[in-house]
CSV table of C-alpha atoms in Angstrom, one decimal:
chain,number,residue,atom,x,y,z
A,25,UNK,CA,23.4,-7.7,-23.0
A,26,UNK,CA,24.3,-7.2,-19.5
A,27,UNK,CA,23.2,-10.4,-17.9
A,28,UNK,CA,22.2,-13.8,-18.8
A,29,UNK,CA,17.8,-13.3,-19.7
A,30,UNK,CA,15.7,-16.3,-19.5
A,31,UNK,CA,12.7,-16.2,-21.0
A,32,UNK,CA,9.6,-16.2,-19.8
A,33,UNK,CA,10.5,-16.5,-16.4
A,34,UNK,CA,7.1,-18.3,-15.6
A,35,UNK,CA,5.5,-20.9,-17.8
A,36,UNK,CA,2.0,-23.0,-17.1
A,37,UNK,CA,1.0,-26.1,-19.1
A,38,UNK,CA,-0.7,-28.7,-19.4
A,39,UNK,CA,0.4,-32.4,-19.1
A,40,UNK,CA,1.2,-33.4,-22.4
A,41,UNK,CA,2.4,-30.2,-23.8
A,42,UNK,CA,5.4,-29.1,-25.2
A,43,UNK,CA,7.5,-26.5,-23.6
A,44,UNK,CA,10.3,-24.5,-25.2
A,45,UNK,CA,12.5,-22.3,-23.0
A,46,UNK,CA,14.6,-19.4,-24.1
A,47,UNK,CA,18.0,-18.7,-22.7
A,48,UNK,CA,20.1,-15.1,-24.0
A,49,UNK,CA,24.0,-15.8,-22.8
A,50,UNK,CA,26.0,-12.5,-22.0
A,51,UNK,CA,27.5,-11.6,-25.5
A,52,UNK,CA,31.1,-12.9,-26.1
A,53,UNK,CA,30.7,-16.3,-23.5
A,54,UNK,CA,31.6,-19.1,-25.3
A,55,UNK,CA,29.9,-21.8,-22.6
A,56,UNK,CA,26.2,-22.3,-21.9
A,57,UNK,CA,24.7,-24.6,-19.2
A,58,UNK,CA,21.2,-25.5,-18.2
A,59,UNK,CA,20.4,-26.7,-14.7
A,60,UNK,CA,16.9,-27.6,-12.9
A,61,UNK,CA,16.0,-27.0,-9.7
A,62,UNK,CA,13.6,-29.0,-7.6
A,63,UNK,CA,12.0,-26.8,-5.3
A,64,UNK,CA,14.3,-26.8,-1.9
A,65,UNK,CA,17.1,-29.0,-3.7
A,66,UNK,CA,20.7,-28.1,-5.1
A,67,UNK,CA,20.8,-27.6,-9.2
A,68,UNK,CA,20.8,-30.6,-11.7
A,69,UNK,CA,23.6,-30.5,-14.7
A,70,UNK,CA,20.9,-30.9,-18.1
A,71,UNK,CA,23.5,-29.5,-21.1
A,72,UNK,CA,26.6,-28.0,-21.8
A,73,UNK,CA,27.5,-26.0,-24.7
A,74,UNK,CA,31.1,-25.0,-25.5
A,75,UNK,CA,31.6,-22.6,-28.3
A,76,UNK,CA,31.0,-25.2,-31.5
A,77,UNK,CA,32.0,-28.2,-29.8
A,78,UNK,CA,29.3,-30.7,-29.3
A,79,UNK,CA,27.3,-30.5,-26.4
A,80,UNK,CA,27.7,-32.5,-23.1
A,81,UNK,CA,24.0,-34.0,-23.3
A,82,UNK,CA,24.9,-36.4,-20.1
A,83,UNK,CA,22.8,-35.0,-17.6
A,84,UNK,CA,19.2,-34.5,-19.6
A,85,UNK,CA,16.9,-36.7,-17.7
A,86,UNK,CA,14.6,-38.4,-21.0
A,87,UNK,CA,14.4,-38.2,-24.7
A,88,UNK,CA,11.9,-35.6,-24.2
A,89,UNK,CA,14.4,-33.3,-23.3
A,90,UNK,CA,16.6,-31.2,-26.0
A,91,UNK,CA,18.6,-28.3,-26.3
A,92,UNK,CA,19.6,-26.6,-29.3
A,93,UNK,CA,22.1,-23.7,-29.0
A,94,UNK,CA,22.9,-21.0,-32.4
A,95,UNK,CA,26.8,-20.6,-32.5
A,96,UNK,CA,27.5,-18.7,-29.4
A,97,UNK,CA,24.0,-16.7,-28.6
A,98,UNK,CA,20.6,-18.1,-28.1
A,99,UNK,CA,20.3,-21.3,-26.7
A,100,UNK,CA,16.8,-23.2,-26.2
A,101,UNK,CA,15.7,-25.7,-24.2
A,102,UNK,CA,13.1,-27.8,-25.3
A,103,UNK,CA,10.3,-30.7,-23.1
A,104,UNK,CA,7.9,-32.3,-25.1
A,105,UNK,CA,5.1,-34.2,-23.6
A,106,UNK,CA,6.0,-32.6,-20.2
A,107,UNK,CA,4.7,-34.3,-17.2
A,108,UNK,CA,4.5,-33.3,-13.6
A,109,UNK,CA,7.5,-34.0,-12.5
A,110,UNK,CA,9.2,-31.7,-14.8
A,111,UNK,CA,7.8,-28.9,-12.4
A,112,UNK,CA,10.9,-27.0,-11.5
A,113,UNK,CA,13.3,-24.0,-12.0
A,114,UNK,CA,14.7,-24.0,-15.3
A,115,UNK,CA,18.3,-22.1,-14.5
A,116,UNK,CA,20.6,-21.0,-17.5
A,117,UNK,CA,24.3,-19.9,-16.9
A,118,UNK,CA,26.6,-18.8,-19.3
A,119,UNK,CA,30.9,-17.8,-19.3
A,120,UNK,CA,34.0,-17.3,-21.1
A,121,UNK,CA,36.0,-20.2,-21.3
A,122,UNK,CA,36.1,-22.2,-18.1
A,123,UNK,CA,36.0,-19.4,-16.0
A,124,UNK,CA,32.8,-18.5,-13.5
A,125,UNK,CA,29.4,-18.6,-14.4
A,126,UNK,CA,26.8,-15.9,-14.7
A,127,UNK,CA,23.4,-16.9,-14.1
A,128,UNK,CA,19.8,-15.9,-14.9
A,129,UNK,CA,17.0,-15.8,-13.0
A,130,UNK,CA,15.2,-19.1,-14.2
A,131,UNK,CA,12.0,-20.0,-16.1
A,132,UNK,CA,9.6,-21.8,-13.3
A,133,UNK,CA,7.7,-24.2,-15.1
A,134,UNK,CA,5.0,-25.2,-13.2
A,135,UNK,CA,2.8,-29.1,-15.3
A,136,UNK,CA,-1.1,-29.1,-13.8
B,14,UNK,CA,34.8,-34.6,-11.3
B,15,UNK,CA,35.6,-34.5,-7.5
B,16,UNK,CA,32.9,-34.9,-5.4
B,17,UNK,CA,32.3,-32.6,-2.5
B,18,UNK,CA,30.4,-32.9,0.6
B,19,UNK,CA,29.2,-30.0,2.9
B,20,UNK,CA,26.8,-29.4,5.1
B,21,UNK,CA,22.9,-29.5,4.8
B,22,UNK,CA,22.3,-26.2,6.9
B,23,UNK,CA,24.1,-24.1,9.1
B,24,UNK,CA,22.7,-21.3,12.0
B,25,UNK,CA,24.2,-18.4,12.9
B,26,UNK,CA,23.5,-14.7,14.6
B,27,UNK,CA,24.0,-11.4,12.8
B,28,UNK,CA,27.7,-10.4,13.1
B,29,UNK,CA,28.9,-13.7,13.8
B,30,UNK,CA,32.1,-15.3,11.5
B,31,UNK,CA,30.9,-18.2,9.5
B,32,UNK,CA,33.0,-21.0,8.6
B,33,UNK,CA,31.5,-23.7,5.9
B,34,UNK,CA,33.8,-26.4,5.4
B,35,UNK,CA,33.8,-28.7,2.2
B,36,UNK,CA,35.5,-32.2,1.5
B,37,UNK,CA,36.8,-32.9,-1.4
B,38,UNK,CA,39.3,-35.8,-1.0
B,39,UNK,CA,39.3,-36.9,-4.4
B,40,UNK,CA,40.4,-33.8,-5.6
B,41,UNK,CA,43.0,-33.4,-9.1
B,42,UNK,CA,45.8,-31.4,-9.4
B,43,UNK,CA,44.1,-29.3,-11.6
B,44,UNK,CA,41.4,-28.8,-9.9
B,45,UNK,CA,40.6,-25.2,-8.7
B,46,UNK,CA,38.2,-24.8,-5.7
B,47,UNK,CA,34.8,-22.2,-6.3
B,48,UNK,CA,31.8,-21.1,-3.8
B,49,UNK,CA,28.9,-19.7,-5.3
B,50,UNK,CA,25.8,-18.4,-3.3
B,51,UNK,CA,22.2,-18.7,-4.1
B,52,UNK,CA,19.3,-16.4,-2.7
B,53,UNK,CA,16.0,-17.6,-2.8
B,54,UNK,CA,14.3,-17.3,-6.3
B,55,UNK,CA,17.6,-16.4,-7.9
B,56,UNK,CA,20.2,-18.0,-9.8
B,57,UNK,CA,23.6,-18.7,-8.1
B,58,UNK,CA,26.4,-15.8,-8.3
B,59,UNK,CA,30.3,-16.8,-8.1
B,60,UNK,CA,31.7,-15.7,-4.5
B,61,UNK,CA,35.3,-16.9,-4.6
B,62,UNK,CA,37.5,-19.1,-5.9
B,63,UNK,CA,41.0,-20.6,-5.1
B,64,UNK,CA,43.5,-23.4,-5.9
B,65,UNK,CA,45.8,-23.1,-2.8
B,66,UNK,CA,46.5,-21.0,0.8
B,67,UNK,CA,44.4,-18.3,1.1
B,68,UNK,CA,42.0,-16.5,-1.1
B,69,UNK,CA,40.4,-13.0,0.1
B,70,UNK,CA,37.6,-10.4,-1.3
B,71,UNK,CA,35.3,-7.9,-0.8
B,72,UNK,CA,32.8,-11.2,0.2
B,73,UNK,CA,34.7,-14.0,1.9
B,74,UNK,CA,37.9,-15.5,2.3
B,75,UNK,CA,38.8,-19.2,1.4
B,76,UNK,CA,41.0,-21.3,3.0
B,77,UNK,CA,42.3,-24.5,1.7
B,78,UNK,CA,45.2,-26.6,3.3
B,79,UNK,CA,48.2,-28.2,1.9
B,80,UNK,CA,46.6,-31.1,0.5
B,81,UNK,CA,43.6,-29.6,-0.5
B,82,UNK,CA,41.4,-32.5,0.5
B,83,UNK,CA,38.7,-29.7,2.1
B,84,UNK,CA,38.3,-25.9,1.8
B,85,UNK,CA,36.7,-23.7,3.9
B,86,UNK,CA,34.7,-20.5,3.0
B,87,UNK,CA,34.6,-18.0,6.0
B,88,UNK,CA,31.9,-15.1,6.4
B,89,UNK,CA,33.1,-12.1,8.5
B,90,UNK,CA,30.2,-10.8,10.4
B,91,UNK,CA,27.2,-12.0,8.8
B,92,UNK,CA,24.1,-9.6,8.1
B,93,UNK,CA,20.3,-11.2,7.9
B,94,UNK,CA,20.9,-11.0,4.0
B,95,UNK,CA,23.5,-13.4,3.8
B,96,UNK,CA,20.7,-15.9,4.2
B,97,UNK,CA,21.3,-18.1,1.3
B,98,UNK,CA,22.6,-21.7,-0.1
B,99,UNK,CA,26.3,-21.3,-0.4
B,100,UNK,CA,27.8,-23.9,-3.1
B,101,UNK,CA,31.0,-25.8,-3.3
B,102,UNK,CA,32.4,-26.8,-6.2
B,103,UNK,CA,35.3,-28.6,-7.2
B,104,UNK,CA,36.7,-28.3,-11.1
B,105,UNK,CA,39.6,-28.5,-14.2
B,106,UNK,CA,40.1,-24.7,-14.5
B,107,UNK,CA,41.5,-25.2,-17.6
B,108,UNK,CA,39.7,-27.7,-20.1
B,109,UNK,CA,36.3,-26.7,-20.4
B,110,UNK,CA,34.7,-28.4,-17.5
B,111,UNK,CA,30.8,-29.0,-17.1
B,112,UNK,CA,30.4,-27.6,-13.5
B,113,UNK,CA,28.1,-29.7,-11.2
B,114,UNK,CA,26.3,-28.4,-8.1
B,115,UNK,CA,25.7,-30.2,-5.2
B,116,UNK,CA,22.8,-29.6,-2.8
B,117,UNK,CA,24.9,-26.6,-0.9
B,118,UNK,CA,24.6,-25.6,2.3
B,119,UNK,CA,21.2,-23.7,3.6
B,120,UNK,CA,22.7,-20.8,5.8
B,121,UNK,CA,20.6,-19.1,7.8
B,122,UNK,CA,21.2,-15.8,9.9
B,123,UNK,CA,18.9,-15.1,12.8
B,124,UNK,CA,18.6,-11.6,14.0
């Protein structure tokens, strides 16, 4: 496609709940990245997909966090039991091979 | 991965140069230097990047010193929409690097 599409871009729940959020990479980028953003803070490294090598998992925050990604397309992000402090921007990015990212316009997740 | 430091936030006046500085002194020899910006409710967008000198585009220019321990990004006569987070970030070019944001620099442009 022409951009990176995150999917939805705004997502409600519950406490408790599992989440699962959708990330489309520009077609032919061999790297994926997920970030969170705290509302008035800089982005958090999550994941990091590289074509089929295995993911950089270092910067997901629990257990409860997962990312899965199919070859080089979809990638989803996945928080069971979400709680309230997982209420953020949930930025995806994609590229070709170490050069600059292109990034979508984030799923907010907002946890009552 | 080197660590940068920047500033929190920044002022400035429409048509005013800007000039955000970021350290870096534990930069590799690898390592290329990249800004992105970042408007609000948007994800970042890659401005420039550079490994040495003096780096122009349509946006900004970067300038980075001999020893590469800090870069600066320069903004030639800033509008009210260059209000934005402007991130520096430090990175192997070549081996498939994770890149890591820090908390930026809040920018903003008064009229």
């Amino acid at each position: 496609g022409a951009g990176v599409s995150q999917s939805p871009s705004n997502k409600v729940t519950e406490k408790g709940k599992d989440v699962e959020l959708r990330c489309d990479p520009i077609s032919g980028h061999t790297a994926l990245y997920w970030y969170r953003q705290r509302l008035g803070q800089g982005l958090e490294f999550l994941i990091y997909f590289q074509g089929n090598s295995a993911p950089d998992k270092s910067g997901l925050p629990s257990d409860r966090f997962s990312a899965e990604r199919t070859g080089e397309s979809v990638s989803t992000l996945t928080i069971q039991r979400t709680q309230q402090e997982d209420s953020a921007v949930y930025l995806c990015a994609s590229s070709r091979y170490n050069e600059k990212l292109f990034f979508g316009s984030g799923t907010q997740l907002s946890v009552l | 991965l080197a660590k940068t430091t920047q500033p929190i936030s920044m002022d400035s006046y429409e048509g005013q140069e800007v000039n955000i500085t970021c350290s870096h002194n534990n930069i590799a020899t690898n390592d290329y230097i990249t800004w992105y910006q970042q408007f609000p409710s948007q994800g970042p967008r890659f401005i420039i990047q550079g490994y040495k000198t003096k780096v122009t585009n349509e946006v900004a220019s970067l300038f980075i010193p001999a020893d590469r321990k800090s870069s600066t990004l320069s903004l030639p006569r800033v509008s009210l929409s260059d209000t934005a987070v402007y991130y520096c970030l430090v990175g192997d070019n070549t081996g498939g690097f994770k890149t890591i944001f820090g908390a930026g620099t809040r920018l903003f442009v008064k009229a």
